[in-house]
Amino acid sequence: MRVIVRKRVVVPRRFALAVRIGSVVLALLAVAVIFYAYGVNPLDVYRSIFFNAFGTKVGLTETIVRMMPLLLVSAGLALVFKTGFWNIGAEGQLLVGAMAAYVVARTFPDASSIALIPSMFLVGFAAGAAWGIPPAVLKAKLNVNDVISTLMLYYVIYWVFQHLIHGPWKARERVGQLTYGGFAHTEIISKNAWLPVIGETRIHWPTLILSILAAVGVYVFLNYTTAGYEMKVVGDNPEAARAAGISYLRTVTLAMIISGGLAGLAGVGEFAGIQHRFTPEFLSGYGFTGIITAWLGGVNPIGLLIANFLFGGLLVGGQYIMIDYKLPIGVVDMFNGAVLFFVLAGDFLLRYRIQLRR
Amino acid sequence: MASEATAVASEPRETDLLVKMVSIVKRFPGVLANDHVNFELRPGEVHALLGENGAGKTTLMNILYGIYYPDGGEIYVRGRRVEIRSPRDAMSLGIGMVHQHFMLVDRHTVAENIALGYAESLLNPLKEIKERLREFAEKYGLKVDPDAYIWQLSAGEQQRVEIIKALYHGADILILDEPTSVLTPQETRELFKIIKRMRDEGKGIIFITHKLDEVFEVADRVTVMRRGKVVGTLKASETTKEELARMMVGREVLFRLEKERVSRGKPVLEVENLHALNDRGLPAVRGVSFRVHEGEIFGIAGVAGNGQRELAEVVVGLRKATAGRVLIDGVDVTNKSPRFIASRGVAHIPEERLRHGIVPNLSVAENLILKDYYKEPYRRGLLLDHSKVIEDAERLINKFDIVTPSPLTPAKLLSGGNIQRLICARELHKEPRLIVAAHPTYGLDVGATEYIRRILLEQRKRGAAVLLISEDLEEVLQLSDRVGVMFNGEIVGIVRPEEASIEEIGLMMAGARRLAREEMAS
Ligand SMILES: Nc1ncnc2c1ncn2[C@@H]1O[C@H](COP(=O)(O)OP(=O)(O)OP(=O)(O)O)[C@@H](O)[C@H]1O
Ligand SMILES: [Mg+2]
C-alpha cells in the first residue's frame, strides 16, 4: 500500500467550504465517542448543547456574550495569518489589554464613563498591540520562530498577572475598621468604568459594536488598502515581496499591531463588561479558541460571524453539559482541540490530494 | 476538425504506436486549453511539440501524465485504450515527465528525491537507488552525485535528476516540457546526446520547446499547436524554420531584427570594482567594473554560475555588495533597498521568475501593479483604486498579449510563457532609465520573443540603458552594443559583437582567454 500526496493546482471554493464543515462534523463524531465512553448518550449531549446555546433567550444572549471576544480575537488572527505569521499568543495580548483597562480604571476612579470607557479601549488596544510587536520584530530581524515567541510571551504576561493579583494589585478589604488583604483578586473597578449592557442581558454593547466593526474592518483593510495588499503579497511570496521593495518588518509588525490590538480590545470588553475585577480565573481561553475560528472563518465577515457564533454557543452549551451530565471541565477544551485538529487536517486535504494505491 | 491535419502518413500499424491521443478536449474556466487534439508518438522517435505560449502544450502533456483528466477524447498506449487518472497510472504505463518548472525538494539529496514516494523497497531504498544511479550514469551518460543536495545543483544537473527519476520507473515514453530553456549550451548538448541515445533504444520522447533550431537538431517529427488546436504534424526533415514559425503564430516572424544605430548618451549605470557573495557565502562577483550608457544595450555573456545572477541582484538591490560601488545616473545606490533603486527608474526582469517575479495566488491585475501599487494613480490615500488597477491591467494584457481568462485570474494558472509576459509587461511598460533583464525571453514563443526584443531595442532608442544577461549567446550578440564576458566572477573581456568572433567569445567564456584593460571595448 502506498500513499501518494500531490499538491492541488486549483481549490474549488465549494470544496473548501465542504471541507470546513466536514471537519467540524468529524470533530463532533470524534468527541461523541468520548461521551459514549463516559456512559452518556452523545446525541443527548449535543441536543442539550444546542438547546442551551441557541434554544433559550438566555442561551442566545450568552452565546453573543462569548461571540464578542472571539470575534475580536479571530478577526485579527485571520488577518495576521494572511501574512504567513503565526500569532498563537492572542490570549496574552488579550490579557495585557484587560490589565491596561484595569490600570486606567484604577487610576481615574472618579472620571466619567464618557471619558473612561473610550480611554480603556484605546489603552487596551495599545497594550495588546505593544505585546504583539516584539515577536514580529524578532522574526523580521533575527528570524526567531513566531509560534514560539508569541506563545512564550503569553506565559510571560500570565505569570506577571498572577504575581500582580497575588501581591501589588491584591484588594484591601475592609471589615469595620480593619483592612486586610484577603483573596487573590483585585478590587472591583468603579461603576463608571463598567461597560453598559443591553437590558437585562450581559451583552456589553460597545464591545459588540467593536467586534462587528473588526470583522468587517479586517476584510476591507485586506482587500481595499495598499497595506492590505502588502500583507497578501508578503504572505503569498515573501521573496517577491522583498524584490518589490515591500518591507517584511513593517508589514508583519502592522499585522501584529492590529491582531494584538484587537485581542486587547477583547480583554477590555471581558474585564470592564463582565468581570469588573481580576481573579486568577480571569482567562477563559478566547485567545486560543480564536485561532480555530480564525481558520474556519478566514478574512471574511460572514464567515467569522458564523464561526464565532457557533463556537460561542459551544462554550455556553458546554457549561451546561458539565453540570447536567457531570462531565469534566476539560470536555469543551477537548472538543476545541478536536476541531482544530480536524480543521488543520482538512486544510491539508484542501491543498493536497491524497491517494492510496496498492 | 483539426484531425485532417494530423492524419499524416501513418505508416506504422496502430498497435506499434507508443501513444495515440484522439480528440482530446480540456476546458479550464474561461479557456478551451485543448480543442479536439490528436497526437501520436512512435517508438524510436523524438516528437517535438511546438506552439505559442498558452497554446495548450503543457496541458496536453499533463493529461497524458495523469495530472489532468480530459473532458473528452481517448488515449491509447501501445494500442490499448487506457484511463490515466494519476501520475502513478502514467508511470505504470511507462510514461515519465520532466516538468516545465522542476518539482524537486531542495533540502533533500538526489537519492532521497528519487526515493520520495517511489522506491520499491521500503527499508533501505537509498542503497538500491545509488546502485541503479550508477547504472544510468554508465548507460546514458547521466552523471549526478547521489549525495548532493538539490540546492547545490545547477539547473542542468537538476534536470538530469528529473530525467533519472522518470527512467527509474522504467519509462520508455518520456515527456520533456521545455527542457532547454534553463540550460546552458553545453548542458543542452549533453541533453541532446542523452535523448538520442534513448531514441536509439526504441524509447519515444516528446519534446516541448520554443527554440526552432532545436527541433531540427533532435526531432524526427513535429506537431504544431495553436490556441488549443493542432495545426499540423510534419517531418522535421521536410520543413523549415520559417514554415514552423508561420504555423505557430499565423504570420511571418522576423528572425533578424533591425538594430538601428543609436548615438550613445551619458552613462546611466556605473559599476566600479564590485564584489559580492553567492548564496553559499562564497565570492561570486570579484572586482567587476563596467558602464552602461543611454541608448546602449550591454550584454553579459557567460556560462551559468559565473556570477551573472549575483551581479544583477546587486545592481537591483536584492543582494548586498561586499565592496565596490553601483551608481545610477551618478547617484550612489550601493546596497540601497530594492524600492529605492526601482524608484530611480530601474526595471528588473528577474532570473528566477517564480521566486522573485510573481505572487502566485494574487490575480494577474494585482501582479501587474506589484512595483507601483503605492504610487498614484493606484493609491488613493490609504486605499487601493481597484477600478484603475483593473483598467490598466486590461490595457497591459492587450498590449503584451497575455493569454488569461480575465485580469482576476490567479497568476499561477497562466502558462509558463504567459507568466513571463506578465513580468515583462510590468517591468517594461513604463519609461525606465535602466533595464536589468535576466533571460528576458526565457520560455517565450517565437512571436513573443520577437516582441520583447523589439521592446528592448525601442527602449534603447528612447534612451534607456539595458543590462542584458542571457545564456542565449545568439540573443546577446544580436541585441547588444557591447558584450562583457564573465568568467569566475570577473569580466574577462568586453567586445563589440560585430568585431569579435564567436570562437573568441567562447574561449573567454571558458576562461581560456582574457583581454587586457586597454583591449576592452569602451
Ligand atoms: N489549472 C489551470 N486552470 C486554469 N487555466 C489553466 C490551467 N492550466 C492551464 N490553464 C490555461 O490553459 C491554457 C493552456 O496552458 P498551457 O500551460 O497548456 O500552455 P503551454 O502551451 O504549455 O504554454 P507555454 O509555452 O507558455 O508554457 C492557458 O491559457 C492557461 O492559462
Ligand atoms: Mg507550458
CSV table of N, CA and C in Angstrom, one decimal, chain A residues 10 14 34 45-46 89 91 105 108 134 170 203 237 241 257 262 278 291-292 312 330 343 349 352:
chain,number,residue,atom,x,y,z
A,10,VAL,N,-5.8,23.7,-8.3
A,10,VAL,CA,-6.9,24.6,-8.0
A,10,VAL,C,-7.7,24.1,-6.9
A,14,ARG,N,-16.3,25.7,-3.4
A,14,ARG,CA,-17.3,24.9,-2.8
A,14,ARG,C,-16.7,23.8,-2.0
A,34,ILE,N,-16.1,9.8,22.9
A,34,ILE,CA,-15.6,10.0,24.3
A,34,ILE,C,-16.8,10.2,25.2
A,45,VAL,N,-26.3,14.7,24.5
A,45,VAL,CA,-25.4,15.8,24.9
A,45,VAL,C,-25.4,16.9,23.9
A,46,TYR,N,-25.3,16.5,22.6
A,46,TYR,CA,-25.3,17.5,21.6
A,46,TYR,C,-26.7,18.3,21.5
A,89,GLY,N,-0.3,33.7,20.4
A,89,GLY,CA,-0.3,34.3,21.7
A,89,GLY,C,-1.4,35.3,21.9
A,91,GLU,N,-4.1,35.1,23.5
A,91,GLU,CA,-4.5,35.1,24.9
A,91,GLU,C,-3.7,36.1,25.7
A,105,ALA,N,-8.8,52.3,34.9
A,105,ALA,CA,-10.0,52.4,35.8
A,105,ALA,C,-9.5,52.7,37.2
A,108,PHE,N,-8.1,56.4,37.5
A,108,PHE,CA,-9.1,57.5,37.5
A,108,PHE,C,-10.4,57.0,37.9
A,134,PRO,N,6.8,42.7,19.6
A,134,PRO,CA,8.2,42.1,19.7
A,134,PRO,C,8.3,40.8,18.9
A,170,LYS,N,-3.5,43.2,44.9
A,170,LYS,CA,-4.5,42.5,45.7
A,170,LYS,C,-5.4,43.5,46.4
A,203,ILE,N,-24.8,41.4,27.6
A,203,ILE,CA,-24.2,41.9,26.3
A,203,ILE,C,-23.7,43.3,26.5
A,237,ASN,N,4.2,35.3,-1.2
A,237,ASN,CA,5.6,35.1,-1.7
A,237,ASN,C,6.5,36.1,-1.1
A,241,ALA,N,7.9,39.8,-2.5
A,241,ALA,CA,7.6,41.0,-1.7
A,241,ALA,C,8.9,41.8,-1.5
A,257,ILE,N,0.2,44.6,15.1
A,257,ILE,CA,-0.4,45.7,15.9
A,257,ILE,C,-1.9,45.5,15.8
A,262,LEU,N,-6.6,44.1,18.6
A,262,LEU,CA,-8.0,43.6,18.6
A,262,LEU,C,-8.1,42.6,19.8
A,278,PHE,N,-10.2,41.4,38.6
A,278,PHE,CA,-9.4,40.2,38.2
A,278,PHE,C,-9.4,39.2,39.3
A,291,ILE,N,-8.1,31.1,17.5
A,291,ILE,CA,-7.2,30.6,16.4
A,291,ILE,C,-8.1,29.7,15.5
A,292,ILE,N,-8.9,28.8,16.2
A,292,ILE,CA,-9.7,27.9,15.4
A,292,ILE,C,-10.8,28.7,14.6
A,312,GLY,N,-19.2,30.4,20.1
A,312,GLY,CA,-19.7,31.0,21.3
A,312,GLY,C,-20.8,30.1,21.9
A,330,GLY,N,-12.8,19.6,31.2
A,330,GLY,CA,-11.9,19.6,30.0
A,330,GLY,C,-12.7,19.2,28.8
A,343,VAL,N,-9.7,20.6,11.5
A,343,VAL,CA,-9.6,21.7,10.6
A,343,VAL,C,-8.3,21.8,9.9
A,349,LEU,N,-5.9,18.6,3.4
A,349,LEU,CA,-6.7,18.0,2.3
A,349,LEU,C,-7.0,18.9,1.2
A,352,TYR,N,-3.7,19.4,-0.7
A,352,TYR,CA,-3.0,18.3,-1.4
A,352,TYR,C,-4.1,17.2,-1.6
